[in-house]
Amino acid sequence: MARYSAQEVVDFVTGEETSSSDEDSVQPSSTTQEVEEICAEDEIFPSRKSEITWTTRAEDRAAGRLPARHILRTPPGPTRQCVSQAGDIISAFKAFLPRSIESIVVSMTNIEGRKRFTSSWVDMTTVELDAFIGVCILAGVFKSKGESVASLWESKFGRPIFPAIMSRVRFEQLTVTLRFDDKGSWASRRTGDKLALIRDIWDLRSGNLPAMYNLGKYDNLGTT
């Protein structure tokens, strides 16, 4: 067992003596300047069609004024128009799901329903569409993910509010027939538009959002 003098122990603990071999063997992975250069590089992410690009670093304001499109001139949140229309929960919800969108869903669902169920189909109305949406929201409120539809309507262990809104058979009918456009024209439209199945509703929604909600710094409502 090696023995050390008192001075050697002190030098070892205080680190005042370091062998040249140790100094040569320890090499920094990168200098501070190299790290700064790496962090300074912009990572640019283009969209699939290269029409939009994102960068990990904000524009350098020292280089000049920011473009007008990057300056928020209105406070984020619901617009005055939206606030004026929102008298209660339902009207606030309707501000973002206007009658124009509901009319398309009702019309296209009825077309599909007549094809699928022929004479036994009863046309859906906007009121029934609201009820259907309400049932879907309630299923989420009750944390029913993975639960069968039959159990929700079950007389003993189900939730009484579901059969009070509509029958299970009708709910299942609406589930399989719900459409957002004419299914018969899918083949011709999908070749040039990946959003063809919801294009009309998407355009209405995108056009309605700016009138209902002012974007904030970190908001992204998928309107681009």
XYZ file of N, CA and C in Angstrom:
672
model
N 0.851 -1.190 0.000
C 0.000 0.000 0.000
C 0.889 1.243 0.000
N 0.634 2.149 -0.942
C 1.470 3.350 -1.073
C 1.250 4.282 0.102
N 2.328 4.943 0.515
C 2.248 5.903 1.605
C 2.575 7.298 1.066
N 1.883 8.302 1.597
C 2.070 9.673 1.149
C 2.454 10.532 2.340
N 3.252 11.535 2.068
C 3.605 12.483 3.128
C 2.443 13.424 3.381
N 2.485 14.139 4.495
C 1.418 15.073 4.835
C 1.262 16.145 3.768
N 2.405 16.636 3.228
C 2.347 17.686 2.211
C 1.721 17.177 0.918
N 2.026 15.925 0.575
C 1.455 15.341 -0.638
C -0.066 15.195 -0.522
N -0.513 14.832 0.674
C -1.957 14.720 0.892
C -2.625 16.069 0.757
N -2.003 17.110 1.349
C -2.568 18.462 1.266
C -2.631 18.927 -0.177
N -1.528 18.693 -0.905
C -1.500 19.101 -2.307
C -2.571 18.375 -3.120
N -2.781 17.087 -2.824
C -3.783 16.312 -3.561
C -5.193 16.815 -3.299
N -5.510 17.120 -2.023
C -6.859 17.573 -1.649
C -7.157 18.952 -2.217
N -6.155 19.858 -2.111
C -6.371 21.232 -2.568
C -6.269 21.361 -4.071
N -5.767 20.342 -4.750
C -5.665 20.375 -6.206
C -4.582 21.258 -6.728
N -3.614 21.593 -5.932
C -2.545 22.489 -6.360
C -1.547 21.797 -7.262
N -1.547 20.484 -7.243
C -0.583 19.755 -8.056
C -1.339 18.828 -8.996
N -1.155 19.039 -10.278
C -1.833 18.210 -11.278
C -0.795 17.741 -12.266
N -0.751 16.474 -12.526
C 0.250 15.936 -13.425
C -0.026 16.389 -14.840
N 1.053 16.488 -15.609
C 0.907 16.922 -17.000
C 0.149 15.896 -17.816
N 0.261 14.615 -17.453
C -0.442 13.584 -18.199
C -1.943 13.727 -18.044
N -2.395 14.100 -16.808
C -3.827 14.302 -16.600
C -4.328 15.480 -17.411
N -3.517 16.537 -17.464
C -3.936 17.716 -18.204
C -4.076 17.394 -19.688
N -3.181 16.548 -20.185
C -3.228 16.223 -21.600
C -4.400 15.309 -21.934
N -4.805 14.476 -20.947
C -5.854 13.506 -21.230
C -7.249 14.098 -21.165
N -7.420 15.204 -20.464
C -8.750 15.811 -20.335
C -8.916 16.891 -21.388
N -9.758 16.668 -22.337
C -9.993 17.631 -23.407
C -11.445 18.077 -23.373
N -11.709 19.369 -23.434
C -13.098 19.834 -23.447
C -13.791 19.357 -24.711
N -15.068 19.018 -24.550
C -15.826 18.525 -25.701
C -16.014 19.612 -26.748
N -16.168 20.844 -26.327
C -16.292 21.950 -27.269
C -16.048 23.237 -26.521
N -15.517 24.221 -27.206
C -15.276 25.505 -26.579
C -16.560 26.285 -26.471
N -16.528 27.315 -25.638
C -17.701 28.175 -25.482
C -18.094 28.807 -26.801
N -17.104 29.199 -27.593
C -17.384 29.823 -28.880
C -18.088 28.854 -29.819
N -17.643 27.572 -29.804
C -18.271 26.575 -30.658
C -19.719 26.347 -30.265
N -19.997 26.306 -28.950
C -21.367 26.120 -28.479
C -22.240 27.275 -28.926
N -21.721 28.501 -28.797
C -22.495 29.662 -29.202
C -22.778 29.643 -30.700
N -21.796 29.169 -31.482
C -22.006 29.108 -32.925
C -23.071 28.086 -33.278
N -23.062 26.955 -32.555
C -24.069 25.927 -32.810
C -25.462 26.442 -32.458
N -25.580 27.111 -31.292
C -26.883 27.621 -30.855
C -27.378 28.740 -31.757
N -26.412 29.456 -32.401
C -26.801 30.581 -33.239
C -27.374 30.134 -34.572
N -27.080 28.888 -34.962
C -27.580 28.399 -36.240
C -29.094 28.215 -36.182
N -29.771 28.699 -37.216
C -31.223 28.568 -37.288
C -31.599 27.173 -37.782
N -32.564 26.573 -37.134
C -33.162 25.345 -37.630
C -34.450 25.725 -38.329
N -34.529 25.453 -39.609
C -35.685 25.845 -40.405
C -36.472 24.593 -40.761
N -37.772 24.628 -40.516
C -38.657 23.498 -40.780
C -39.695 23.922 -41.815
N -39.613 23.409 -43.038
C -40.610 23.775 -44.060
C -41.859 22.902 -43.949
N -42.976 23.443 -44.413
C -44.196 22.654 -44.478
C -44.076 21.638 -45.604
N -45.050 20.773 -45.717
C -44.956 19.696 -46.705
C -44.833 20.247 -48.128
N -45.558 21.320 -48.426
C -45.500 21.923 -49.751
C -44.507 23.076 -49.819
N -43.745 23.284 -48.731
C -42.737 24.346 -48.661
C -43.340 25.733 -48.818
N -44.633 25.873 -48.508
C -45.273 27.180 -48.595
C -45.081 27.971 -47.305
N -44.821 27.273 -46.186
C -44.640 27.909 -44.886
C -43.359 27.368 -44.272
N -42.594 28.227 -43.613
C -41.390 27.784 -42.915
C -41.428 28.291 -41.482
N -40.901 27.470 -40.578
C -40.786 27.838 -39.171
C -39.303 27.825 -38.797
N -38.925 28.666 -37.868
C -37.553 28.703 -37.385
C -37.557 28.644 -35.869
N -36.477 28.112 -35.306
C -36.396 27.965 -33.852
C -35.992 29.253 -33.167
N -35.568 30.251 -33.929
C -35.123 31.502 -33.332
C -35.964 32.661 -33.830
N -36.347 33.546 -32.931
C -37.135 34.708 -33.308
C -36.288 35.674 -34.136
N -36.945 36.507 -34.910
C -36.228 37.478 -35.715
C -35.480 38.463 -34.825
N -34.302 38.875 -35.289
C -33.469 39.799 -34.539
C -34.022 41.215 -34.674
N -34.587 41.727 -33.598
C -35.180 43.056 -33.652
C -34.135 44.140 -33.829
N -32.873 43.837 -33.465
C -31.833 44.848 -33.617
C -31.538 45.131 -35.083
N -31.873 44.172 -35.944
C -31.592 44.344 -37.366
C -32.593 45.284 -38.038
N -33.644 45.652 -37.367
C -34.653 46.527 -37.953
C -36.011 46.252 -37.365
N -37.013 46.951 -37.871
C -38.371 46.776 -37.362
C -38.941 45.438 -37.799
N -39.762 44.873 -36.924
C -40.422 43.621 -37.264
C -41.459 43.856 -38.354
N -41.675 42.854 -39.211
C -42.741 42.981 -40.209
C -44.092 43.184 -39.530
N -44.972 43.879 -40.201
C -46.282 44.205 -39.621
C -47.057 42.957 -39.237
N -46.858 41.856 -39.985
C -47.613 40.627 -39.700
C -47.220 39.997 -38.375
N -46.066 40.400 -37.809
C -45.591 39.838 -36.555
C -45.938 40.714 -35.349
N -46.652 41.775 -35.572
C -46.981 42.697 -34.493
C -48.459 42.553 -34.128
N -48.741 42.227 -32.873
C -50.119 42.087 -32.403
C -50.639 43.462 -32.006
N -51.704 43.887 -32.653
C -52.263 45.205 -32.385
C -53.581 45.137 -31.615
N -54.060 43.933 -31.384
C -55.307 43.760 -30.646
C -55.062 42.839 -29.465
N -55.770 43.023 -28.369
C -55.586 42.125 -27.221
C -56.074 40.723 -27.557
N -55.332 39.684 -27.159
C -55.751 38.314 -27.479
C -57.017 37.930 -26.728
N -57.775 37.011 -27.330
C -59.004 36.539 -26.709
C -60.212 36.765 -27.601
N -61.404 36.512 -27.097
C -62.630 36.708 -27.887
C -62.754 38.147 -28.373
N -63.233 38.315 -29.610
C -63.432 39.644 -30.166
C -64.702 40.273 -29.588
N -64.890 41.555 -29.862
C -66.104 42.227 -29.396
C -67.347 41.602 -30.014
N -67.222 41.207 -31.279
C -68.352 40.561 -31.934
C -68.722 39.259 -31.238
N -67.702 38.484 -30.871
C -67.958 37.217 -30.187
C -68.597 37.455 -28.825
N -68.054 38.424 -28.084
C -68.586 38.722 -26.753
C -70.034 39.188 -26.841
N -70.349 39.971 -27.865
C -71.715 40.475 -28.012
C -72.708 39.362 -28.329
N -72.215 38.270 -28.949
C -73.092 37.149 -29.298
C -73.207 36.122 -28.177
N -72.254 36.137 -27.239
C -72.203 35.107 -26.201
C -72.967 35.545 -24.965
N -74.228 35.174 -24.926
C -75.036 35.490 -23.753
C -75.057 34.365 -22.741
N -74.768 33.147 -23.201
C -74.731 31.981 -22.321
C -73.802 30.946 -22.939
N -73.756 29.766 -22.346
C -72.834 28.736 -22.820
C -73.146 28.318 -24.252
N -74.435 28.133 -24.556
C -74.808 27.661 -25.892
C -74.473 28.693 -26.956
N -74.793 29.948 -26.698
C -74.507 30.984 -27.693
C -73.010 31.175 -27.880
N -72.234 30.998 -26.811
C -70.778 31.080 -26.943
C -70.253 29.936 -27.817
N -70.813 28.750 -27.629
C -70.428 27.597 -28.441
C -70.810 27.816 -29.900
N -71.993 28.379 -30.117
C -72.492 28.616 -31.471
C -71.674 29.666 -32.215
N -71.009 30.543 -31.484
C -70.175 31.549 -32.143
C -69.076 30.883 -32.958
N -68.619 29.710 -32.511
C -67.560 28.994 -33.210
C -68.106 27.857 -34.062
N -69.367 27.543 -33.938
C -70.025 26.543 -34.785
C -71.301 27.175 -35.346
N -71.161 28.067 -36.308
C -72.322 28.808 -36.814
C -73.295 27.922 -37.574
N -74.463 28.472 -37.831
C -75.514 27.742 -38.522
C -75.085 27.323 -39.923
N -74.207 28.093 -40.574
C -73.768 27.746 -41.928
C -73.043 26.402 -41.940
N -72.252 26.142 -40.912
C -71.554 24.855 -40.818
C -72.537 23.748 -40.470
N -73.412 24.001 -39.532
C -74.401 22.989 -39.137
C -75.278 22.588 -40.318
N -75.638 23.557 -41.162
C -76.510 23.260 -42.310
C -75.844 22.283 -43.273
N -74.533 22.436 -43.478
C -73.816 21.509 -44.352
C -73.808 20.111 -43.750
N -73.528 19.999 -42.459
C -73.494 18.689 -41.799
C -74.857 18.014 -41.864
N -75.908 18.772 -41.585
C -77.264 18.209 -41.615
C -77.627 17.742 -43.022
N -77.337 18.569 -44.014
C -77.679 18.220 -45.396
C -76.930 16.982 -45.869
N -75.607 16.927 -45.636
C -74.815 15.800 -46.106
C -75.126 14.520 -45.323
N -75.421 14.652 -44.039
C -75.786 13.479 -43.236
C -77.110 12.895 -43.707
N -78.052 13.732 -44.036
C -79.347 13.240 -44.527
C -79.203 12.536 -45.871
N -78.316 13.029 -46.739
C -78.071 12.345 -48.010
C -77.528 10.946 -47.767
N -76.554 10.834 -46.858
C -75.984 9.526 -46.540
C -77.000 8.635 -45.837
N -77.813 9.214 -44.965
C -78.821 8.430 -44.242
C -79.854 7.829 -45.165
N -80.283 8.590 -46.163
C -81.286 8.069 -47.108
C -80.703 6.947 -47.952
N -79.397 7.052 -48.281
C -78.768 5.989 -49.064
C -78.623 4.718 -48.235
N -78.247 4.883 -46.966
C -77.945 3.729 -46.126
C -79.199 3.053 -45.569
N -80.163 3.857 -45.122
C -81.352 3.304 -44.451
C -82.626 3.448 -45.269
N -82.528 4.001 -46.458
C -83.657 4.168 -47.397
C -84.885 4.756 -46.702
N -85.992 4.075 -46.790
C -87.263 4.634 -46.304
C -87.355 4.715 -44.782
N -86.517 3.977 -44.067
C -86.580 3.998 -42.603
C -85.834 5.193 -42.007
N -85.151 5.924 -42.840
C -84.381 7.065 -42.342
C -85.282 8.258 -42.031
N -85.057 8.866 -40.875
C -85.742 10.094 -40.484
C -84.726 11.226 -40.559
N -85.051 12.243 -41.340
C -84.086 13.328 -41.546
C -83.669 13.975 -40.230
N -82.372 14.211 -40.125
C -81.830 14.904 -38.965
C -82.042 16.403 -39.124
N -82.292 17.086 -38.024
C -82.452 18.536 -37.999
C -81.267 19.164 -37.273
N -81.170 20.483 -37.340
C -80.094 21.168 -36.614
C -80.250 20.986 -35.110
N -81.488 20.892 -34.642
C -81.725 20.656 -33.210
C -81.185 19.287 -32.805
N -81.424 18.288 -33.639
C -80.940 16.945 -33.319
C -79.416 16.887 -33.420
N -78.833 17.651 -34.352
C -77.374 17.709 -34.439
C -76.788 18.288 -33.158
N -77.426 19.327 -32.627
C -76.969 19.893 -31.352
C -77.045 18.854 -30.239
N -78.125 18.065 -30.248
C -78.277 17.017 -29.237
C -77.201 15.955 -29.389
N -76.888 15.593 -30.632
C -75.844 14.595 -30.889
C -74.495 15.090 -30.381
N -74.171 16.343 -30.663
C -72.914 16.920 -30.183
C -72.898 16.937 -28.656
N -74.035 17.261 -28.065
C -74.128 17.268 -26.605
C -73.868 15.908 -25.998
N -74.384 14.853 -26.635
C -74.150 13.490 -26.149
C -72.661 13.161 -26.204
N -71.994 13.542 -27.289
C -70.559 13.271 -27.430
C -69.758 14.005 -26.360
N -70.160 15.243 -26.068
C -69.469 16.009 -25.033
C -69.696 15.375 -23.662
N -70.927 14.951 -23.410
C -71.232 14.322 -22.120
C -70.458 13.021 -21.929
N -70.281 12.280 -23.016
C -69.500 11.041 -22.918
C -68.081 11.357 -22.456
N -67.544 12.486 -22.920
C -66.232 12.904 -22.462
C -66.244 13.361 -21.021
N -67.301 14.068 -20.643
C -67.434 14.531 -19.257
C -67.461 13.351 -18.295
N -68.135 12.282 -18.696
C -68.227 11.086 -17.861
C -67.014 10.159 -18.022
N -66.007 10.612 -18.797
C -64.775 9.843 -19.007
C -65.089 8.430 -19.500
N -65.868 8.393 -20.569
C -66.353 7.110 -21.082
C -65.524 6.566 -22.233
N -64.287 7.032 -22.374
C -63.429 6.516 -23.437
C -63.253 5.005 -23.279
N -63.504 4.288 -24.366
C -63.370 2.842 -24.340
C -64.615 2.128 -23.863
N -65.591 2.862 -23.375
C -66.831 2.243 -22.898
C -67.784 2.050 -24.067
N -68.488 0.949 -24.089
C -69.398 0.668 -25.199
C -70.605 1.590 -25.147
N -71.149 1.877 -26.318
C -72.344 2.721 -26.395
C -73.501 2.079 -25.644
N -73.602 0.759 -25.735
C -74.703 0.057 -25.069
C -74.672 0.288 -23.562
N -73.475 0.338 -22.968
C -73.389 0.525 -21.519
C -73.818 1.927 -21.103
N -73.631 2.908 -21.985
C -74.059 4.266 -21.655
C -75.577 4.366 -21.566
N -76.256 3.569 -22.382
C -77.726 3.590 -22.392
C -78.327 2.475 -21.531
N -77.501 1.672 -20.887
C -77.997 0.545 -20.090
C -78.884 1.053 -18.961
N -80.026 0.408 -18.769
C -81.050 0.916 -17.846
C -80.615 0.902 -16.392
N -79.791 -0.068 -15.993
C -79.443 -0.203 -14.587
C -78.147 0.516 -14.233
N -77.111 0.363 -15.067
C -75.803 0.920 -14.733
C -75.381 2.061 -15.662
N -76.231 2.434 -16.590
C -75.896 3.511 -17.508
C -76.171 4.885 -16.910
N -76.163 5.911 -17.753
C -76.442 7.280 -17.313
C -77.819 7.684 -17.822
N -78.716 8.037 -16.948
C -80.098 8.350 -17.359
C -80.191 9.499 -18.357
N -79.186 10.386 -18.386
C -79.282 11.550 -19.258
C -79.192 11.163 -20.734
N -78.501 10.069 -21.060
C -78.355 9.687 -22.461
C -79.681 9.264 -23.090
N -80.418 8.311 -22.519
C -81.724 7.973 -23.120
C -82.717 9.125 -23.051
N -82.487 10.082 -22.145
C -83.373 11.243 -22.082
C -83.160 12.171 -23.275
N -81.980 12.112 -23.878
C -81.679 12.970 -25.025
C -82.134 12.314 -26.326
N -81.741 11.066 -26.533
C -82.148 10.326 -27.735
C -81.951 8.844 -27.479
N -82.549 8.027 -28.318
C -82.410 6.584 -28.155
C -81.028 6.139 -28.616
N -80.622 4.975 -28.108
C -79.323 4.440 -28.496
C -79.305 4.116 -29.986
N -80.406 3.564 -30.496
C -80.476 3.213 -31.923
C -80.289 4.453 -32.792
N -80.932 5.549 -32.407
C -80.796 6.776 -33.191
C -79.371 7.327 -33.118
N -78.761 7.267 -31.963
C -77.389 7.736 -31.818
C -76.452 6.932 -32.707
N -76.633 5.627 -32.744
C -75.786 4.787 -33.587
C -76.039 5.063 -35.061
N -77.293 5.357 -35.419
C -77.604 5.732 -36.792
C -76.848 6.995 -37.198
N -76.909 7.995 -36.354
C -76.236 9.257 -36.656
C -74.728 9.095 -36.691
N -74.202 8.216 -35.860
C -72.759 8.000 -35.818
C -72.236 7.455 -37.137
N -72.955 6.504 -37.734
C -72.473 5.878 -38.973
C -72.814 6.691 -40.210
N -73.735 7.632 -40.110
C -74.129 8.413 -41.282
C -73.598 9.846 -41.272
N -73.008 10.273 -40.177
C -72.535 11.658 -40.078
C -71.532 11.956 -41.189
N -71.825 12.990 -41.987
C -70.970 13.357 -43.107
C -70.798 14.878 -43.144
N -69.694 15.295 -43.743
C -69.389 16.718 -43.849
C -69.377 17.192 -45.300
N -69.555 16.273 -46.234
C -69.691 16.640 -47.645
C -70.306 15.459 -48.382
N -70.469 15.623 -49.689
C -71.105 14.583 -50.495
C -70.117 13.450 -50.746
N -70.392 12.298 -50.177
C -69.494 11.151 -50.311
C -69.339 10.705 -51.762
N -70.369 10.933 -52.562
C -70.335 10.477 -53.949
C -69.282 11.148 -54.803
N -68.827 12.320 -54.416
C -67.837 13.051 -55.221
C -66.440 13.001 -54.616
N -66.207 12.125 -53.652
C -64.905 12.044 -52.990
C -63.784 11.733 -53.984
N -64.007 10.743 -54.852
C -62.938 10.264 -55.724
C -62.377 11.374 -56.598
N -63.229 12.211 -57.142
C -62.775 13.264 -58.058
C -62.117 14.419 -57.323
N -62.480 14.650 -56.072
C -61.969 15.808 -55.342
C -60.742 15.496 -54.501
N -60.583 14.262 -54.073
C -59.472 13.919 -53.180
C -58.121 13.926 -53.885
N -58.123 13.791 -55.211
C -56.854 13.737 -55.933
C -56.066 15.040 -55.814
N -56.750 16.178 -55.774
C -56.052 17.448 -55.718
C -56.191 18.189 -54.411
N -56.940 17.629 -53.459
C -57.182 18.323 -52.193
C -57.287 17.296 -51.075
N -56.303 17.292 -50.195
C -56.306 16.320 -49.097
C -57.349 16.653 -48.038
N -57.877 17.861 -48.062
C -58.942 18.235 -47.129
C -60.308 18.220 -47.808
N -60.401 17.509 -48.926
C -61.641 17.518 -49.696
C -62.848 17.069 -48.873
N -62.642 16.120 -47.969
C -63.758 15.569 -47.202
C -64.367 16.586 -46.254
N -63.593 17.619 -45.886
C -64.116 18.637 -44.970
C -63.847 20.047 -45.494
N -63.564 20.190 -46.804
C -63.125 21.462 -47.350
C -64.104 22.601 -47.080
N -65.387 22.410 -47.377
C -66.367 23.495 -47.209
C -66.447 23.945 -45.753
N -66.473 22.978 -44.834
C -66.557 23.310 -43.412
C -65.261 23.949 -42.940
N -64.142 23.462 -43.427
C -62.845 24.017 -43.032
C -62.736 25.487 -43.449
N -63.156 25.786 -44.663
C -63.082 27.167 -45.146
C -64.007 28.082 -44.348
N -65.204 27.601 -44.031
C -66.126 28.404 -43.227
C -65.562 28.638 -41.831
N -64.996 27.602 -41.236
C -64.412 27.713 -39.900
C -63.238 28.681 -39.916
N -62.356 28.543 -40.910
C -61.186 29.412 -40.989
C -61.578 30.864 -41.203
N -62.637 31.079 -41.970
C -63.092 32.442 -42.186
C -63.808 33.032 -40.988
N -64.383 32.161 -40.157
C -65.142 32.635 -38.995
C -64.252 32.929 -37.791
N -63.155 32.210 -37.645
C -62.311 32.344 -36.463
C -61.749 33.749 -36.253
N -61.218 34.425 -37.286
C -60.695 35.769 -37.048
C -61.751 36.753 -36.547
N -63.000 36.528 -36.902
C -64.068 37.417 -36.441
C -64.478 37.119 -35.004
N -64.125 35.926 -34.512
C -64.545 35.513 -33.177
C -63.414 35.550 -32.153
N -62.165 35.451 -32.624
C -61.060 35.301 -31.662
C -59.806 35.986 -32.185
N -59.184 36.812 -31.339
C -57.909 37.442 -31.666
C -56.776 36.571 -31.159
N -55.862 36.230 -32.040
C -54.750 35.370 -31.661
C -53.791 36.082 -30.713
N -53.245 35.321 -29.775
C -52.212 35.821 -28.894
C -50.855 35.352 -29.368
N -49.836 35.621 -28.579
C -48.463 35.311 -28.964
C -48.245 33.826 -29.177
N -48.910 32.992 -28.371
C -48.654 31.566 -28.425
C -49.836 30.786 -28.982
N -50.819 31.461 -29.552
C -52.000 30.789 -30.069
C -51.748 30.258 -31.472
N -52.381 29.112 -31.761
C -52.360 28.552 -33.107
C -53.653 27.794 -33.289
N -54.561 28.372 -34.062
C -55.875 27.751 -34.235
C -55.973 26.971 -35.539
N -54.850 26.747 -36.195
C -54.865 25.930 -37.394
C -55.572 26.570 -38.564
N -55.462 27.877 -38.729
C -56.151 28.555 -39.809
C -55.295 28.678 -41.058
N -54.006 28.277 -40.973
C -53.130 28.384 -42.140
C -53.021 27.066 -42.854
